[in-house]
Short mmCIF file of C-alpha atoms and ligand atoms in Angstrom, two decimals:
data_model
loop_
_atom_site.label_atom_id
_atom_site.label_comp_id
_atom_site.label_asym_id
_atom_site.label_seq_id
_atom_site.Cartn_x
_atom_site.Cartn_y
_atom_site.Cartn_z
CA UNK A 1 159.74 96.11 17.67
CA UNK A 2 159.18 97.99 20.66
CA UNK A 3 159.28 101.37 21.50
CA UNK A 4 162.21 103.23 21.99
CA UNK A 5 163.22 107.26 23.06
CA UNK A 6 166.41 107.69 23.06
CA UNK A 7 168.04 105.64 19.82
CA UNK A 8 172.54 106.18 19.59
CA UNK A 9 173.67 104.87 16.25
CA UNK A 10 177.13 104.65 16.10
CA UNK A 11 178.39 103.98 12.21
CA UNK A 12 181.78 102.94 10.70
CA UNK A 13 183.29 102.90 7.32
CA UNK A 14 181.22 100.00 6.08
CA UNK A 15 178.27 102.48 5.86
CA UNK A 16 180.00 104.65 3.12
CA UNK A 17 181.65 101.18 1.44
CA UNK A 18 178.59 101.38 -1.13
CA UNK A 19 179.10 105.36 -2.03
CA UNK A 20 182.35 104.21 -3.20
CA UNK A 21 184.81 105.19 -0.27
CA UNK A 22 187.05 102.86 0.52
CA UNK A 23 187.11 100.95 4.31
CA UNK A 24 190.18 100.56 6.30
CA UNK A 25 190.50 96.64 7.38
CA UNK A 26 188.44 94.81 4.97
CA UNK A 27 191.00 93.71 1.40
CA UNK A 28 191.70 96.44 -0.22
CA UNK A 29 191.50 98.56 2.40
CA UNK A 30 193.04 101.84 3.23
CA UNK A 31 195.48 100.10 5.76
CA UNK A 32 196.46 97.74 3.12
CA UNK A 33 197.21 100.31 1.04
CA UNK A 34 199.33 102.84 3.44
CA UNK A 35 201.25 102.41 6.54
CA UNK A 36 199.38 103.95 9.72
CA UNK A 37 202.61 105.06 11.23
CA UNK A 38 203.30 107.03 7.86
CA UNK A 39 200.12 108.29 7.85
CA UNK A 40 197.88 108.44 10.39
CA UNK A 41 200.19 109.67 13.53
CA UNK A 42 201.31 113.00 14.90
CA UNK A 43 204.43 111.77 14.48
CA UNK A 44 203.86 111.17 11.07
CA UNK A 45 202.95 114.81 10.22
CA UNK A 46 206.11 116.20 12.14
CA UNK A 47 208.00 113.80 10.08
CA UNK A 48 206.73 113.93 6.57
CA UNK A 49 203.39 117.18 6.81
CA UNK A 50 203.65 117.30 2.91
CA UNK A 51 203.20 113.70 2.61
CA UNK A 52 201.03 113.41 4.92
CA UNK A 53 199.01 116.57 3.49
CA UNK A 54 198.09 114.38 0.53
CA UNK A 55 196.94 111.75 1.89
CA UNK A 56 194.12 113.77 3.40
CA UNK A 57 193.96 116.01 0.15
CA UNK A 58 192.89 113.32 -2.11
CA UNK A 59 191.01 111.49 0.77
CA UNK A 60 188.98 115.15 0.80
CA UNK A 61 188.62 115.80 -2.85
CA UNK A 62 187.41 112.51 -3.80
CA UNK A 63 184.41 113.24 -1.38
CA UNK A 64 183.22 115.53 -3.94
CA UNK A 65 183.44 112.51 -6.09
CA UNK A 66 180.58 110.18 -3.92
CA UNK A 67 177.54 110.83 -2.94
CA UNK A 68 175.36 109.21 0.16
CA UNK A 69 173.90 105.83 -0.71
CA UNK A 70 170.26 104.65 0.82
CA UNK A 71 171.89 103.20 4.36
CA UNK A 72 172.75 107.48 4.53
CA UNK A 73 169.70 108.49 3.72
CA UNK A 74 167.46 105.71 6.16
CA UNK A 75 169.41 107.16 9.22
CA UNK A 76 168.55 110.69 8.02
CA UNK A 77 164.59 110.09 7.14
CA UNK A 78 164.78 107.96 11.27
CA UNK A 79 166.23 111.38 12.40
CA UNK A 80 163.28 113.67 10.61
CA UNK A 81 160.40 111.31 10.95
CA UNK A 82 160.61 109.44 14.18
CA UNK A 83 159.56 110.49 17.59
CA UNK A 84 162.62 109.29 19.37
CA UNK A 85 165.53 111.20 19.64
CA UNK A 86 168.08 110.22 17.16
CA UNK A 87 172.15 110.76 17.50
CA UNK A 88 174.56 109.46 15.31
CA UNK A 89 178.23 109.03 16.60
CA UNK A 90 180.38 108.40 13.74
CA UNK A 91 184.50 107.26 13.46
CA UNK A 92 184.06 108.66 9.76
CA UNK A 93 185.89 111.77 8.66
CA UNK A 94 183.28 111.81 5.79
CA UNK A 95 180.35 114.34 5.48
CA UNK A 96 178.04 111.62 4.07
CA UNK A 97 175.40 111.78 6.80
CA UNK A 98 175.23 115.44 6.67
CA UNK A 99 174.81 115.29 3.10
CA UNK A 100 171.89 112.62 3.47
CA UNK A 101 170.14 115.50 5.85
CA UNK A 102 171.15 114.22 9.17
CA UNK A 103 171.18 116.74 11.77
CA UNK A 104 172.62 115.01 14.85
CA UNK A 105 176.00 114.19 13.87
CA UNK A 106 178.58 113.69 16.27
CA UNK A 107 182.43 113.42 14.35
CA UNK A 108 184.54 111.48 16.87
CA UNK A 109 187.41 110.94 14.72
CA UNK A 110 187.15 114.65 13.11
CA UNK A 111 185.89 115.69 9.49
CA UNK A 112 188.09 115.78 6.57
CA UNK A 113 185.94 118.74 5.61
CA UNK A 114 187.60 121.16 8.28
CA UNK A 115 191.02 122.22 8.97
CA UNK A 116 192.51 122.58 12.28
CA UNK A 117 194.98 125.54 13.22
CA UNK A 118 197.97 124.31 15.59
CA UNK A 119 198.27 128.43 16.41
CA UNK A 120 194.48 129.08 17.19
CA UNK A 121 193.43 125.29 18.30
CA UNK A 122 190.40 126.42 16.13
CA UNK A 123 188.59 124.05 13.62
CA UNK A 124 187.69 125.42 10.30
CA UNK A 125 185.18 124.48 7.39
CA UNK A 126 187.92 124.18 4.84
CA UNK A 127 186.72 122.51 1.40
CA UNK A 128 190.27 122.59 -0.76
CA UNK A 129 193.53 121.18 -0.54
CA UNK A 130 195.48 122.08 2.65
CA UNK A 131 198.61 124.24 1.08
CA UNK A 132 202.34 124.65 3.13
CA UNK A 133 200.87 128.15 3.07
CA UNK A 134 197.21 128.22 3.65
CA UNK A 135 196.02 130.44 6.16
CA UNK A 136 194.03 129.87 9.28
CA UNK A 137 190.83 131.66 8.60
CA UNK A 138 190.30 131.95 12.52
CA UNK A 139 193.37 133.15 13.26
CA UNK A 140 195.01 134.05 9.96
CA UNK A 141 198.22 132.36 10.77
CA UNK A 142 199.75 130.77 7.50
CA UNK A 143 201.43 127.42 7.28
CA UNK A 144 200.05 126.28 10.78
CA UNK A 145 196.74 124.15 9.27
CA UNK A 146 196.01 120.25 10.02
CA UNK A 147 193.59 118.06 8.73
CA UNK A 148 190.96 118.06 11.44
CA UNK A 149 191.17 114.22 11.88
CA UNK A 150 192.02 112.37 15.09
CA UNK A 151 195.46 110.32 14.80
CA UNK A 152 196.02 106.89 16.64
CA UNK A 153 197.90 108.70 19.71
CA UNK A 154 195.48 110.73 20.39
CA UNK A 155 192.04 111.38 22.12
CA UNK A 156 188.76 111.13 19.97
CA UNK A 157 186.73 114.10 19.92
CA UNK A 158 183.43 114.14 22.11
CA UNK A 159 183.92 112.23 24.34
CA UNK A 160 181.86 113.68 27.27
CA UNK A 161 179.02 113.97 25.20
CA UNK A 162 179.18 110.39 23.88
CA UNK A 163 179.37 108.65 27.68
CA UNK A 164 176.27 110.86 28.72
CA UNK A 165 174.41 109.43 25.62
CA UNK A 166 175.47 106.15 25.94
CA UNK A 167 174.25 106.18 29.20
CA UNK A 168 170.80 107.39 28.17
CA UNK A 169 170.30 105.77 25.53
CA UNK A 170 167.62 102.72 25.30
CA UNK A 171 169.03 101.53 21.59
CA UNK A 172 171.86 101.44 20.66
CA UNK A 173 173.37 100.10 16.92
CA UNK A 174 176.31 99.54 15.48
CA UNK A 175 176.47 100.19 11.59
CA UNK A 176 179.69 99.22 9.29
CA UNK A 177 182.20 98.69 11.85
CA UNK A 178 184.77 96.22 12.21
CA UNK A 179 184.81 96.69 16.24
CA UNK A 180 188.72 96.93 16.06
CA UNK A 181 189.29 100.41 17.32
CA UNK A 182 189.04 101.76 20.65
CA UNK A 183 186.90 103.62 22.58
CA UNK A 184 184.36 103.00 19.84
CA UNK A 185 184.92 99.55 20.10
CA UNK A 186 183.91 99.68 24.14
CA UNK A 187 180.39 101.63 23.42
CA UNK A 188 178.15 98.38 23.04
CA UNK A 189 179.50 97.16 26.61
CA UNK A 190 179.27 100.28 28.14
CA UNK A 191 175.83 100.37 27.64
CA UNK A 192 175.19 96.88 28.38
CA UNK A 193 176.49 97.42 31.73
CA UNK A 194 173.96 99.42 32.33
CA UNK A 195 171.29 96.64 31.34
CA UNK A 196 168.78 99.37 30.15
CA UNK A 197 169.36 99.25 25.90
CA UNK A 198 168.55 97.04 23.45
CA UNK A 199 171.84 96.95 21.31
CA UNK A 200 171.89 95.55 17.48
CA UNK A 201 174.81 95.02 15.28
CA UNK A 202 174.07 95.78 11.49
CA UNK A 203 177.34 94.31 9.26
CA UNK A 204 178.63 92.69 6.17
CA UNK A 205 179.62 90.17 8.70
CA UNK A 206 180.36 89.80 12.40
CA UNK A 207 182.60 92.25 13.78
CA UNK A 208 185.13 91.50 16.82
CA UNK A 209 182.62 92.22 19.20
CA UNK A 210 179.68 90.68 17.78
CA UNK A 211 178.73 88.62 20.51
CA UNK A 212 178.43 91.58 22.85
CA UNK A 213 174.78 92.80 21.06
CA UNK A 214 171.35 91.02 21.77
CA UNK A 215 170.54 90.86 18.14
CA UNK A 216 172.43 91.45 14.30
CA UNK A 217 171.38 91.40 10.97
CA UNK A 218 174.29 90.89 8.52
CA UNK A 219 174.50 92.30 4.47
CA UNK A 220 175.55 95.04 3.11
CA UNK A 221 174.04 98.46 4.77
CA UNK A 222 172.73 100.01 1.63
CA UNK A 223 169.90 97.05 2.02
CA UNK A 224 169.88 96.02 5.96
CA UNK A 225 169.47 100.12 7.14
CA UNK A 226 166.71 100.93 5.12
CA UNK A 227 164.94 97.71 5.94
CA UNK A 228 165.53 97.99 9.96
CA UNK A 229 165.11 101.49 9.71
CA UNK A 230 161.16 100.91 8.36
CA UNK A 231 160.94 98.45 11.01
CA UNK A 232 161.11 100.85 13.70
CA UNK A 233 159.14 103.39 12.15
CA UNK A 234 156.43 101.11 11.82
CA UNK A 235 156.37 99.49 15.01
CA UNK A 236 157.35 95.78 13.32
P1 OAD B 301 186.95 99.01 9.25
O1 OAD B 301 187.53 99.06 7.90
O2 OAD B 301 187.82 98.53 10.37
O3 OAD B 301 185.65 98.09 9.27
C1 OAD B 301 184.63 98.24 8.31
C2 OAD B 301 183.52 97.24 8.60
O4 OAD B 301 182.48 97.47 7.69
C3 OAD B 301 183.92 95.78 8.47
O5 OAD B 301 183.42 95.04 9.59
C4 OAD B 301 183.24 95.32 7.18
O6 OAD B 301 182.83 93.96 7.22
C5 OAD B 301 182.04 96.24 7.16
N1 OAD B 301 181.52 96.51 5.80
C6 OAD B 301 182.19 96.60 4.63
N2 OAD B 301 181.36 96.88 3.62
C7 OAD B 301 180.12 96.98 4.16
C8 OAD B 301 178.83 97.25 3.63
N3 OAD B 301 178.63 97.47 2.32
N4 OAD B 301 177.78 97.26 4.48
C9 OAD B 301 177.96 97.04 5.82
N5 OAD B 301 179.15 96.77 6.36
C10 OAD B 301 180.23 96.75 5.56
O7 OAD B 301 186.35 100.48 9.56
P2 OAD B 301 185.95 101.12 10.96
O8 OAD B 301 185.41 100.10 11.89
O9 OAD B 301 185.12 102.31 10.67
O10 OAD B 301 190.14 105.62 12.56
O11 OAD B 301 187.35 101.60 11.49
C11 OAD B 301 187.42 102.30 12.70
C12 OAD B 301 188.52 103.31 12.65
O12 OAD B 301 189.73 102.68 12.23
C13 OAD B 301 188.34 104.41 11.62
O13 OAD B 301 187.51 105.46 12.06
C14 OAD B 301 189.73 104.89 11.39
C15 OAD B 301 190.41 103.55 11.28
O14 OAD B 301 191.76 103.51 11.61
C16 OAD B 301 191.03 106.60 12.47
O15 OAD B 301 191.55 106.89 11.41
C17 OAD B 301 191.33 107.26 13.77
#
């Protein structure tokens, strides 16, 4: 394994499958279960915010219910013992890689752990069901809060600081992600545009975009992470 400085990870919801949190396309999934459109829209929350409140309620409460599993907590000990700089950009809205002890954690898709004020525009830690009346601890206006989550419709969060790592980066990998969701879908061949990165896939299986990565190891993450994780902190 050679020697790399600047190592992106982007991770999907395959990574958290084994803490017990469901994943959205795989059976069973959370889009098997619900309707996007009643869900998972803007238009959704003008529609139906209570029912749409819910949704995110139990999604948030039953965080409290998982814990990180070893895939977690091998991205976390790459972060604190390798020389390389180490970024994860992740589509989940869990706090699972904070929890682990990662520090470089970049939410494109939001957290389900903050609140988002449509007064204030300002996101909030915010740990407890969102309530018609809660207030905006920013701002203090009541009955204005979101779930700080990105909606298909709109723009992903971070997105100028995810194209300048992607183009610095000389690994990239892809952890737990079907590869069906745009932009993060796009990152592997942005960077291989650039010809400078190694890029590896780690999935239970091939994702939609498989073919676009020099190298991939399939099984599930809680065994594959750990293992390539060891691999580059040892050098084989
Ligand atoms: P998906 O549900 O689309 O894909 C999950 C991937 O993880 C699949 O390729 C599975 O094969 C793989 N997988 C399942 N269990 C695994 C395990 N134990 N180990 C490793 N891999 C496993 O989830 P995402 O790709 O994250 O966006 O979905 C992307 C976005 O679509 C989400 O962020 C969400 C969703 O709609 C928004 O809500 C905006």
């Amino acid at each position: 394994m050679r020697k790399f400085e600047e190592i992106v990870i982007l991770t999907g919801a395959g990574i958290s499958a084994e803490s017990g949190l469901s994943t959205f396309r795989d059976a069973g999934g959370l889009w098997e279960k619900h309707r996007i459109e009643d869900v998972a829209t803007p238009e959704a929350f003008a529609r139906d915010p209570e029912g749409v409140q819910k949704f995110y309620n139990l999604r948030r409460r039953h965080l409290d219910e998982v814990a990180p599993n070893a895939a977690h907590r091998a991205l976390a000990r790459l972060e604190a013992e390798s020389d390389s700089r180490v970024t994860i950009i992740t589509q989940n809205v869990d706090d699972l890689h904070e929890r682990a002890g990662s520090r470089n954690v970049l939410h494109m898709h939001g957290e389900l752990k903050k609140a988002r004020c449509l007064e204030c525009g300002r996101a909030s830690r915010w740990e407890d069901d969102i309530e018609p009346t809660s207030a905006c601890p920013a701002c203090g206006a009541a009955g204005r809060l979101r779930p700080h989550v990105v909606w298909f419709g709109e723009i992903p969060l971070e997105l100028d600081r995810i194209d300048r790592l992607l183009g610095a980066c000389d690994l990239f990998v892809s952890i737990g992600t079907s590869g069906a969701v745009y932009p993060a879908a796009g990152f592997v061949s942005q960077v291989r545009a650039l010809g400078r990165a190694h890029t590896v896939e780690l999935n239970l299986e091939p994702s939609a975009g498989s073919h676009f990565f020099h190298e991939a190891r399939y099984g599930p993450a809680g065994t594959i992470v750990p293992l390539f994780v060891e691999e580059l902190l040892t050098g084989r």
